[in-house]
Amino acid sequence: MAEPAEKKGNAIVETIKTVVYALLIAGLFRTLLFQPFWIPSGSMKDTLLIGDFLFVNKMSYGYSYASCPSIRIPAVGLDVDAEDFCGWSKGGNKRLFGSEPERGDVVVFRHPVTGSDYIKRLIGLPGDRVQIKEGVVIINGEAVKVEAAGTFTEEFAAQGPQRMLPRCANGAVGEGGTCEKEKFTETLPNGVSHSVLNIGNQRADNTGVYTVPEGHFFFMGDNRDNSTDSRFSQSVGGVGFVPFEDLIGRADRIMFSSAGRSMLFFWTWRSDRFFKGIN
């Protein structure tokens, strides 16, 4: 016997309600708790590799307009920015339940001009004087501790969906060759130690003194010679000083990692990086 039209209609309504509720819950989860982030470039090697997938802890620093999600699906022409949702709360450089980040945190933030999401390490706090001399970071007149930690190696091959080629300290090694970079352990004034990579003498290895304004932060990538960060001003495509309200959250742990063009290519999964803590 055919199902009554009224019952079918109720079933459709209930299905729509379920989908709407699920989307609302997912939106609330992403806005208030965690945001997924896929590492697209090599600027944070070897702490983070292209293809690492992580969740950003939005509770770390409180909430601002940047906490609202951006939804970008180029395949269907969908591009909804956080400012479209919460632009009304932008300005004043304030946060709700705000908590200051700590030096050495790995932070996801919005670029102050373009609105694109970046991930870098926090080096300079408000009021700090930061300078780089011969590749060594100097904070408030004191050089950070740097110790040799061997050599970072990887295959010279296209990486990730963008098919990016790594830069090597040992020159043009050719496709399939071993690409090398010097590796060091850097210890910041508060005792946070992490890995940094060096390719060779670069323009950004020697800078003037950056004085971090109040309410702003200075970020650098761990792959020092392959990172567009606070050493470069926003007028030349860099990050410059990042306002407190542009911080999205702290990256604490890698959940999943794939070395291939897609996370569906299971044979490229890096099982040794699953659930790995970020230092």
mmCIF file of N, CA and C in Angstrom, residues 7 20 27 48 53 78 80 101 107 127 129 152 161 172 195 218 230 238 263 275:
data_model
loop_
_atom_site.group_PDB
_atom_site.id
_atom_site.type_symbol
_atom_site.label_atom_id
_atom_site.label_comp_id
_atom_site.label_asym_id
_atom_site.label_seq_id
_atom_site.Cartn_x
_atom_site.Cartn_y
_atom_site.Cartn_z
ATOM 1 N N LYS A 7 2.636 11.733 5.161
ATOM 2 C CA LYS A 7 3.730 11.081 5.873
ATOM 3 C C LYS A 7 5.045 11.283 5.148
ATOM 4 N N VAL A 20 19.992 20.548 8.694
ATOM 5 C CA VAL A 20 20.196 21.912 9.196
ATOM 6 C C VAL A 20 20.810 21.889 10.589
ATOM 7 N N GLY A 27 28.989 24.072 12.503
ATOM 8 C CA GLY A 27 29.408 25.473 12.472
ATOM 9 C C GLY A 27 29.785 25.982 13.846
ATOM 10 N N LEU A 48 56.347 21.022 10.678
ATOM 11 C CA LEU A 48 55.149 20.674 9.928
ATOM 12 C C LEU A 48 55.527 20.443 8.470
ATOM 13 N N PHE A 53 47.727 17.366 8.514
ATOM 14 C CA PHE A 53 46.374 17.838 8.802
ATOM 15 C C PHE A 53 46.231 17.966 10.316
ATOM 16 N N LEU A 78 32.245 28.772 -4.219
ATOM 17 C CA LEU A 78 31.835 29.236 -2.890
ATOM 18 C C LEU A 78 33.020 29.887 -2.186
ATOM 19 N N VAL A 80 33.089 32.278 1.146
ATOM 20 C CA VAL A 80 32.482 33.051 2.233
ATOM 21 C C VAL A 80 33.552 33.277 3.290
ATOM 22 N N PRO A 101 48.963 34.809 23.826
ATOM 23 C CA PRO A 101 49.766 33.661 23.391
ATOM 24 C C PRO A 101 51.155 33.714 24.014
ATOM 25 N N VAL A 107 51.041 29.145 15.682
ATOM 26 C CA VAL A 107 49.762 29.837 15.642
ATOM 27 C C VAL A 107 49.227 29.938 14.210
ATOM 28 N N GLY A 127 56.106 44.921 22.292
ATOM 29 C CA GLY A 127 57.191 45.648 22.949
ATOM 30 C C GLY A 127 58.572 45.079 22.699
ATOM 31 N N ARG A 129 62.029 43.920 20.839
ATOM 32 C CA ARG A 129 62.868 44.342 19.725
ATOM 33 C C ARG A 129 63.481 43.071 19.118
ATOM 34 N N PHE A 152 68.585 17.837 7.681
ATOM 35 C CA PHE A 152 67.235 17.426 7.283
ATOM 36 C C PHE A 152 67.281 17.034 5.814
ATOM 37 N N PRO A 161 49.212 18.926 -3.148
ATOM 38 C CA PRO A 161 48.315 19.250 -4.266
ATOM 39 C C PRO A 161 48.862 20.350 -5.165
ATOM 40 N N ALA A 172 71.303 22.132 -6.969
ATOM 41 C CA ALA A 172 70.331 21.481 -7.857
ATOM 42 C C ALA A 172 70.648 19.984 -7.921
ATOM 43 N N SER A 195 62.877 22.950 16.226
ATOM 44 C CA SER A 195 63.776 22.761 15.105
ATOM 45 C C SER A 195 63.634 23.909 14.097
ATOM 46 N N PHE A 218 55.045 39.116 16.330
ATOM 47 C CA PHE A 218 56.034 38.913 15.269
ATOM 48 C C PHE A 218 56.197 37.411 15.053
ATOM 49 N N SER A 230 56.923 37.750 9.255
ATOM 50 C CA SER A 230 56.939 39.120 9.775
ATOM 51 C C SER A 230 58.213 39.880 9.426
ATOM 52 N N GLY A 238 54.521 40.498 2.460
ATOM 53 C CA GLY A 238 54.828 39.781 3.685
ATOM 54 C C GLY A 238 53.697 39.835 4.691
ATOM 55 N N MET A 263 44.556 13.211 0.182
ATOM 56 C CA MET A 263 44.515 12.381 1.377
ATOM 57 C C MET A 263 43.922 11.007 1.083
ATOM 58 N N PHE A 275 48.709 11.830 15.041
ATOM 59 C CA PHE A 275 48.557 12.219 16.440
ATOM 60 C C PHE A 275 49.880 12.693 17.069
#
